[in-house]
Amino acid sequence: MDMKKITVAIVGSSGYIAKYLVNMLTKDKNINLIKIGRRVTDDIFFDISLVKNFDYEVLYNLDYIIFAAAISSPDICEKDFIHAWNINVKGTGHFIENALARNCRIIFFSSDAVFANDSNEIFTELSKTNPKTSYGKMKKSIEDRFINNKNFKSLRLSYVISKNDKYMTYIFSCLNNNSIAEIYHPFYRNCIFIDDVIKTIQWLLYHWNEYPYSVLNLAGKELISRLRIIDEVNRFLDKKILYKIIHPNKDFYKNRPQITQIKSIYLDMYKIIENINFSEKMKKELRK
């Protein structure tokens, strides 16, 4: 007997991670996918800057909403704080509040930036949030507002690696152009691969009630630098990417901490993603 289809909407479907989600969800025969946003190809028009003009009655037809829309650049959040706050906090909060009032389940894209910059501490789902950057404060504001709602779950994303992420695109462009890549170091995160992010979201869609917590850290087990990433990529290439190490000044680290180390208590506990090391995951990503 076929299971009942669920209706899943993505707000911000043109984003980096959301594009992978759209690809996955459209292949799932048990899911009706709805795209909400400003593009002509979206199913429902929504402009987060005009959040009060949206017809929220359409949300009654949705089971899940994956909220991926945001100003995610830490520099923009710092330089244009009021505009970013209006989008990332006021607009986002207004939409989520109305969606929860209509019994939608919300998967919210948060960030490891909700934690303080402390190279001596490893942050888990149980750690206190204490962001120092404007971007982190915006994500924390949404978490704090809805954290006790049973229909709200926040995914705290570390750096998400794929062949198409900004950094990988840069180093491969250097390879193709026979130029020397400039690698900022030190700069560390518990990077997670895009496939693991997508698998986690898919798992939540089918196991929502089995996961009783409001937050989930999406992070790999190893603390990875940009230098490690390019070295791992070079392991699997015939032609190597040439690079030089750049030591950033203090301004670079102002809006992006040198080290943010997080781990998840629950990814292993619930056996959500495959337990293989960083090198093996990189090999799989490059062979796609």
PDB file of C-alpha atoms in Angstrom, residues 63-259:
ATOM      1  CA  ASP A  63       2.635  19.710   5.851  1.00  0.00           C
ATOM      2  CA  TYR A  64       6.230  20.976   6.004  1.00  0.00           C
ATOM      3  CA  ILE A  65       8.011  24.207   5.189  1.00  0.00           C
ATOM      4  CA  ILE A  66      11.779  24.276   4.753  1.00  0.00           C
ATOM      5  CA  PHE A  67      12.765  27.886   5.387  1.00  0.00           C
ATOM      6  CA  ALA A  68      16.013  28.525   3.510  1.00  0.00           C
ATOM      7  CA  ALA A  69      15.599  32.200   2.608  1.00  0.00           C
ATOM      8  CA  ALA A  70      18.057  34.604   4.244  1.00  0.00           C
ATOM      9  CA  ILE A  71      20.779  37.162   3.791  1.00  0.00           C
ATOM     10  CA  SER A  72      23.591  34.764   4.634  1.00  0.00           C
ATOM     11  CA  SER A  73      26.649  36.930   4.013  1.00  0.00           C
ATOM     12  CA  PRO A  74      28.177  37.831   7.400  1.00  0.00           C
ATOM     13  CA  ASP A  75      29.679  40.979   5.866  1.00  0.00           C
ATOM     14  CA  ILE A  76      26.335  42.232   4.548  1.00  0.00           C
ATOM     15  CA  CYS A  77      24.665  41.470   7.883  1.00  0.00           C
ATOM     16  CA  GLU A  78      27.291  43.643   9.556  1.00  0.00           C
ATOM     17  CA  LYS A  79      27.447  46.488   7.052  1.00  0.00           C
ATOM     18  CA  ASP A  80      23.705  46.713   6.322  1.00  0.00           C
ATOM     19  CA  PHE A  81      22.427  45.538   9.685  1.00  0.00           C
ATOM     20  CA  ILE A  82      18.969  47.105   9.613  1.00  0.00           C
ATOM     21  CA  HIS A  83      18.105  45.721   6.183  1.00  0.00           C
ATOM     22  CA  ALA A  84      19.446  42.266   7.089  1.00  0.00           C
ATOM     23  CA  TRP A  85      17.577  42.313  10.415  1.00  0.00           C
ATOM     24  CA  ASN A  86      14.348  43.170   8.608  1.00  0.00           C
ATOM     25  CA  ILE A  87      14.816  40.146   6.339  1.00  0.00           C
ATOM     26  CA  ASN A  88      16.451  37.594   8.650  1.00  0.00           C
ATOM     27  CA  VAL A  89      14.502  38.377  11.810  1.00  0.00           C
ATOM     28  CA  LYS A  90      11.390  40.486  11.252  1.00  0.00           C
ATOM     29  CA  GLY A  91      10.300  39.028   7.915  1.00  0.00           C
ATOM     30  CA  THR A  92      11.392  35.484   8.710  1.00  0.00           C
ATOM     31  CA  GLY A  93       9.816  35.560  12.164  1.00  0.00           C
ATOM     32  CA  HIS A  94       6.522  36.916  10.837  1.00  0.00           C
ATOM     33  CA  PHE A  95       6.307  34.185   8.196  1.00  0.00           C
ATOM     34  CA  ILE A  96       7.227  31.352  10.589  1.00  0.00           C
ATOM     35  CA  GLU A  97       4.765  32.580  13.219  1.00  0.00           C
ATOM     36  CA  ASN A  98       1.939  32.539  10.679  1.00  0.00           C
ATOM     37  CA  ALA A  99       2.986  29.131   9.347  1.00  0.00           C
ATOM     38  CA  LEU A 100       3.070  27.593  12.827  1.00  0.00           C
ATOM     39  CA  ALA A 101      -0.358  29.083  13.542  1.00  0.00           C
ATOM     40  CA  ARG A 102      -1.602  27.043  10.572  1.00  0.00           C
ATOM     41  CA  ASN A 103      -0.042  23.855  11.924  1.00  0.00           C
ATOM     42  CA  CYS A 104       2.835  23.682   9.451  1.00  0.00           C
ATOM     43  CA  ARG A 105       6.026  21.977  10.534  1.00  0.00           C
ATOM     44  CA  ILE A 106       9.050  24.217  10.037  1.00  0.00           C
ATOM     45  CA  ILE A 107      12.628  23.204   9.246  1.00  0.00           C
ATOM     46  CA  PHE A 108      14.678  26.357   9.700  1.00  0.00           C
ATOM     47  CA  PHE A 109      18.193  26.844   8.329  1.00  0.00           C
ATOM     48  CA  SER A 110      20.296  28.220  11.157  1.00  0.00           C
ATOM     49  CA  SER A 111      24.081  28.312  11.528  1.00  0.00           C
ATOM     50  CA  ASP A 112      27.010  27.404  13.747  1.00  0.00           C
ATOM     51  CA  ALA A 113      27.339  31.196  14.068  1.00  0.00           C
ATOM     52  CA  VAL A 114      24.833  31.056  16.954  1.00  0.00           C
ATOM     53  CA  PHE A 115      27.764  29.976  19.119  1.00  0.00           C
ATOM     54  CA  ALA A 116      30.522  32.232  20.412  1.00  0.00           C
ATOM     55  CA  ASN A 117      33.962  32.254  18.860  1.00  0.00           C
ATOM     56  CA  ASP A 118      35.818  30.034  21.309  1.00  0.00           C
ATOM     57  CA  SER A 119      38.558  27.786  19.950  1.00  0.00           C
ATOM     58  CA  ASN A 120      38.747  25.905  23.257  1.00  0.00           C
ATOM     59  CA  GLU A 121      35.136  24.742  23.318  1.00  0.00           C
ATOM     60  CA  ILE A 122      33.240  22.200  21.229  1.00  0.00           C
ATOM     61  CA  PHE A 123      29.592  23.208  21.014  1.00  0.00           C
ATOM     62  CA  THR A 124      26.782  20.616  21.026  1.00  0.00           C
ATOM     63  CA  GLU A 125      23.014  20.921  20.793  1.00  0.00           C
ATOM     64  CA  LEU A 126      23.030  21.410  24.574  1.00  0.00           C
ATOM     65  CA  SER A 127      25.537  24.276  24.573  1.00  0.00           C
ATOM     66  CA  LYS A 128      24.464  27.826  25.313  1.00  0.00           C
ATOM     67  CA  THR A 129      24.165  30.060  22.274  1.00  0.00           C
ATOM     68  CA  ASN A 130      26.093  33.301  22.556  1.00  0.00           C
ATOM     69  CA  PRO A 131      26.874  34.708  19.099  1.00  0.00           C
ATOM     70  CA  LYS A 132      29.316  37.549  18.567  1.00  0.00           C
ATOM     71  CA  THR A 133      28.513  38.347  14.921  1.00  0.00           C
ATOM     72  CA  SER A 134      25.412  40.091  13.598  1.00  0.00           C
ATOM     73  CA  TYR A 135      24.566  37.084  11.428  1.00  0.00           C
ATOM     74  CA  GLY A 136      24.755  34.765  14.426  1.00  0.00           C
ATOM     75  CA  LYS A 137      22.571  37.078  16.510  1.00  0.00           C
ATOM     76  CA  MET A 138      19.917  37.055  13.796  1.00  0.00           C
ATOM     77  CA  LYS A 139      19.814  33.257  13.663  1.00  0.00           C
ATOM     78  CA  LYS A 140      19.714  33.033  17.466  1.00  0.00           C
ATOM     79  CA  SER A 141      16.799  35.485  17.575  1.00  0.00           C
ATOM     80  CA  ILE A 142      14.671  33.157  15.426  1.00  0.00           C
ATOM     81  CA  GLU A 143      15.715  30.082  17.416  1.00  0.00           C
ATOM     82  CA  ASP A 144      14.908  31.726  20.747  1.00  0.00           C
ATOM     83  CA  ARG A 145      11.512  32.847  19.508  1.00  0.00           C
ATOM     84  CA  PHE A 146      10.296  29.425  18.358  1.00  0.00           C
ATOM     85  CA  ILE A 147      12.502  26.916  20.161  1.00  0.00           C
ATOM     86  CA  ASN A 148       9.697  25.596  22.399  1.00  0.00           C
ATOM     87  CA  ASN A 149       7.236  24.971  19.576  1.00  0.00           C
ATOM     88  CA  LYS A 150       6.891  21.250  18.781  1.00  0.00           C
ATOM     89  CA  ASN A 151       6.499  22.058  15.085  1.00  0.00           C
ATOM     90  CA  PHE A 152       9.790  23.965  14.810  1.00  0.00           C
ATOM     91  CA  LYS A 153      13.215  22.436  14.254  1.00  0.00           C
ATOM     92  CA  SER A 154      16.387  24.407  13.645  1.00  0.00           C
ATOM     93  CA  LEU A 155      19.332  22.985  11.707  1.00  0.00           C
ATOM     94  CA  ARG A 156      22.608  24.597  12.760  1.00  0.00           C
ATOM     95  CA  LEU A 157      24.717  24.239   9.659  1.00  0.00           C
ATOM     96  CA  SER A 158      28.468  24.238   9.675  1.00  0.00           C
ATOM     97  CA  TYR A 159      30.223  24.902   6.360  1.00  0.00           C
ATOM     98  CA  VAL A 160      28.524  22.770   3.686  1.00  0.00           C
ATOM     99  CA  ILE A 161      30.877  21.244   1.116  1.00  0.00           C
ATOM    100  CA  SER A 162      29.975  20.281  -2.431  1.00  0.00           C
ATOM    101  CA  LYS A 163      31.645  20.466  -5.826  1.00  0.00           C
ATOM    102  CA  ASN A 164      29.536  23.576  -6.399  1.00  0.00           C
ATOM    103  CA  ASP A 165      30.132  25.474  -3.181  1.00  0.00           C
ATOM    104  CA  LYS A 166      31.798  28.876  -3.402  1.00  0.00           C
ATOM    105  CA  TYR A 167      35.240  27.732  -2.239  1.00  0.00           C
ATOM    106  CA  MET A 168      35.362  24.574  -4.368  1.00  0.00           C
ATOM    107  CA  THR A 169      34.219  26.555  -7.403  1.00  0.00           C
ATOM    108  CA  TYR A 170      37.078  28.982  -6.783  1.00  0.00           C
ATOM    109  CA  ILE A 171      39.833  26.376  -6.492  1.00  0.00           C
ATOM    110  CA  PHE A 172      38.625  24.488  -9.575  1.00  0.00           C
ATOM    111  CA  SER A 173      38.536  27.746 -11.535  1.00  0.00           C
ATOM    112  CA  CYS A 174      42.182  28.235 -10.540  1.00  0.00           C
ATOM    113  CA  LEU A 175      42.921  24.739 -11.825  1.00  0.00           C
ATOM    114  CA  ASN A 176      41.190  25.395 -15.134  1.00  0.00           C
ATOM    115  CA  ASN A 177      42.875  28.776 -15.555  1.00  0.00           C
ATOM    116  CA  ASN A 178      46.331  27.547 -14.522  1.00  0.00           C
ATOM    117  CA  SER A 179      46.398  30.147 -11.765  1.00  0.00           C
ATOM    118  CA  ILE A 180      47.587  29.894  -8.172  1.00  0.00           C
ATOM    119  CA  ALA A 181      44.816  29.670  -5.581  1.00  0.00           C
ATOM    120  CA  GLU A 182      45.087  31.858  -2.505  1.00  0.00           C
ATOM    121  CA  ILE A 183      44.123  29.831   0.563  1.00  0.00           C
ATOM    122  CA  TYR A 184      43.229  31.671   3.743  1.00  0.00           C
ATOM    123  CA  HIS A 185      44.688  29.893   6.756  1.00  0.00           C
ATOM    124  CA  PRO A 186      44.004  29.304   9.595  1.00  0.00           C
ATOM    125  CA  PHE A 187      40.232  28.966   9.062  1.00  0.00           C
ATOM    126  CA  TYR A 188      38.499  25.911  10.538  1.00  0.00           C
ATOM    127  CA  ARG A 189      34.988  24.454  10.602  1.00  0.00           C
ATOM    128  CA  ASN A 190      33.407  21.037  11.231  1.00  0.00           C
ATOM    129  CA  CYS A 191      32.503  20.861   7.544  1.00  0.00           C
ATOM    130  CA  ILE A 192      29.616  18.672   6.433  1.00  0.00           C
ATOM    131  CA  PHE A 193      28.968  17.441   2.902  1.00  0.00           C
ATOM    132  CA  ILE A 194      25.860  18.396   0.963  1.00  0.00           C
ATOM    133  CA  ASP A 195      24.674  14.779   0.680  1.00  0.00           C
ATOM    134  CA  ASP A 196      24.596  14.497   4.477  1.00  0.00           C
ATOM    135  CA  VAL A 197      22.596  17.712   4.771  1.00  0.00           C
ATOM    136  CA  ILE A 198      20.046  16.473   2.229  1.00  0.00           C
ATOM    137  CA  LYS A 199      19.813  13.039   3.894  1.00  0.00           C
ATOM    138  CA  THR A 200      19.200  14.684   7.259  1.00  0.00           C
ATOM    139  CA  ILE A 201      16.368  16.824   5.950  1.00  0.00           C
ATOM    140  CA  GLN A 202      14.825  13.842   4.184  1.00  0.00           C
ATOM    141  CA  TRP A 203      15.100  11.821   7.401  1.00  0.00           C
ATOM    142  CA  LEU A 204      13.317  14.552   9.367  1.00  0.00           C
ATOM    143  CA  LEU A 205      10.471  14.668   6.867  1.00  0.00           C
ATOM    144  CA  TYR A 206       9.764  10.998   7.519  1.00  0.00           C
ATOM    145  CA  HIS A 207      10.749  10.759  11.209  1.00  0.00           C
ATOM    146  CA  TRP A 208       9.609  14.088  12.640  1.00  0.00           C
ATOM    147  CA  ASN A 209       7.992  12.670  15.766  1.00  0.00           C
ATOM    148  CA  GLU A 210      10.909  10.339  16.426  1.00  0.00           C
ATOM    149  CA  TYR A 211      13.203  13.315  16.876  1.00  0.00           C
ATOM    150  CA  PRO A 212      11.942  15.183  19.962  1.00  0.00           C
ATOM    151  CA  TYR A 213      14.507  18.002  19.979  1.00  0.00           C
ATOM    152  CA  SER A 214      14.153  21.501  18.553  1.00  0.00           C
ATOM    153  CA  VAL A 215      17.732  21.861  17.327  1.00  0.00           C
ATOM    154  CA  LEU A 216      20.187  19.694  15.425  1.00  0.00           C
ATOM    155  CA  ASN A 217      23.821  20.515  14.712  1.00  0.00           C
ATOM    156  CA  LEU A 218      24.728  19.592  11.143  1.00  0.00           C
ATOM    157  CA  ALA A 219      28.469  19.102  11.348  1.00  0.00           C
ATOM    158  CA  GLY A 220      31.167  16.637  10.424  1.00  0.00           C
ATOM    159  CA  LYS A 221      33.270  14.898  13.051  1.00  0.00           C
ATOM    160  CA  GLU A 222      36.575  16.407  11.936  1.00  0.00           C
ATOM    161  CA  LEU A 223      37.678  20.009  12.303  1.00  0.00           C
ATOM    162  CA  ILE A 224      38.663  20.954   8.757  1.00  0.00           C
ATOM    163  CA  SER A 225      40.603  23.892   7.345  1.00  0.00           C
ATOM    164  CA  ARG A 226      40.446  25.309   3.838  1.00  0.00           C
ATOM    165  CA  LEU A 227      44.002  24.081   3.476  1.00  0.00           C
ATOM    166  CA  ARG A 228      42.916  20.527   4.293  1.00  0.00           C
ATOM    167  CA  ILE A 229      40.127  20.759   1.735  1.00  0.00           C
ATOM    168  CA  ILE A 230      42.411  21.675  -1.146  1.00  0.00           C
ATOM    169  CA  ASP A 231      44.960  19.039  -0.103  1.00  0.00           C
ATOM    170  CA  GLU A 232      42.221  16.377  -0.060  1.00  0.00           C
ATOM    171  CA  VAL A 233      40.985  17.492  -3.487  1.00  0.00           C
ATOM    172  CA  ASN A 234      44.519  17.259  -4.850  1.00  0.00           C
ATOM    173  CA  ARG A 235      44.784  13.664  -3.637  1.00  0.00           C
ATOM    174  CA  PHE A 236      42.198  12.627  -6.206  1.00  0.00           C
ATOM    175  CA  LEU A 237      43.253  14.768  -9.163  1.00  0.00           C
ATOM    176  CA  ASP A 238      45.786  13.941 -11.858  1.00  0.00           C
ATOM    177  CA  LYS A 239      46.582  17.612 -12.355  1.00  0.00           C
ATOM    178  CA  LYS A 240      47.145  19.358  -9.026  1.00  0.00           C
ATOM    179  CA  ILE A 241      45.787  22.727  -7.979  1.00  0.00           C
ATOM    180  CA  LEU A 242      48.651  25.065  -7.197  1.00  0.00           C
ATOM    181  CA  TYR A 243      48.162  27.293  -4.189  1.00  0.00           C
ATOM    182  CA  LYS A 244      49.781  29.646  -1.733  1.00  0.00           C
ATOM    183  CA  ILE A 245      48.789  30.222   1.881  1.00  0.00           C
ATOM    184  CA  ILE A 246      47.474  33.642   2.863  1.00  0.00           C
ATOM    185  CA  HIS A 247      47.402  34.661   6.527  1.00  0.00           C
ATOM    186  CA  PRO A 248      44.387  36.979   6.853  1.00  0.00           C
ATOM    187  CA  ASN A 249      44.435  40.143   8.915  1.00  0.00           C
ATOM    188  CA  LYS A 250      42.131  40.734  11.874  1.00  0.00           C
ATOM    189  CA  ASP A 251      39.431  42.318   9.709  1.00  0.00           C
ATOM    190  CA  PHE A 252      38.843  39.006   7.921  1.00  0.00           C
ATOM    191  CA  TYR A 253      38.034  37.269  11.206  1.00  0.00           C
ATOM    192  CA  LYS A 254      35.779  40.044  12.499  1.00  0.00           C
ATOM    193  CA  ASN A 255      32.615  38.607  10.927  1.00  0.00           C
ATOM    194  CA  ARG A 256      33.776  34.989  10.511  1.00  0.00           C
ATOM    195  CA  PRO A 257      35.575  33.422  13.488  1.00  0.00           C
ATOM    196  CA  GLN A 258      38.871  31.673  12.863  1.00  0.00           C
ATOM    197  CA  ILE A 259      37.547  28.507  14.499  1.00  0.00           C
TER     198      ILE A 259
END
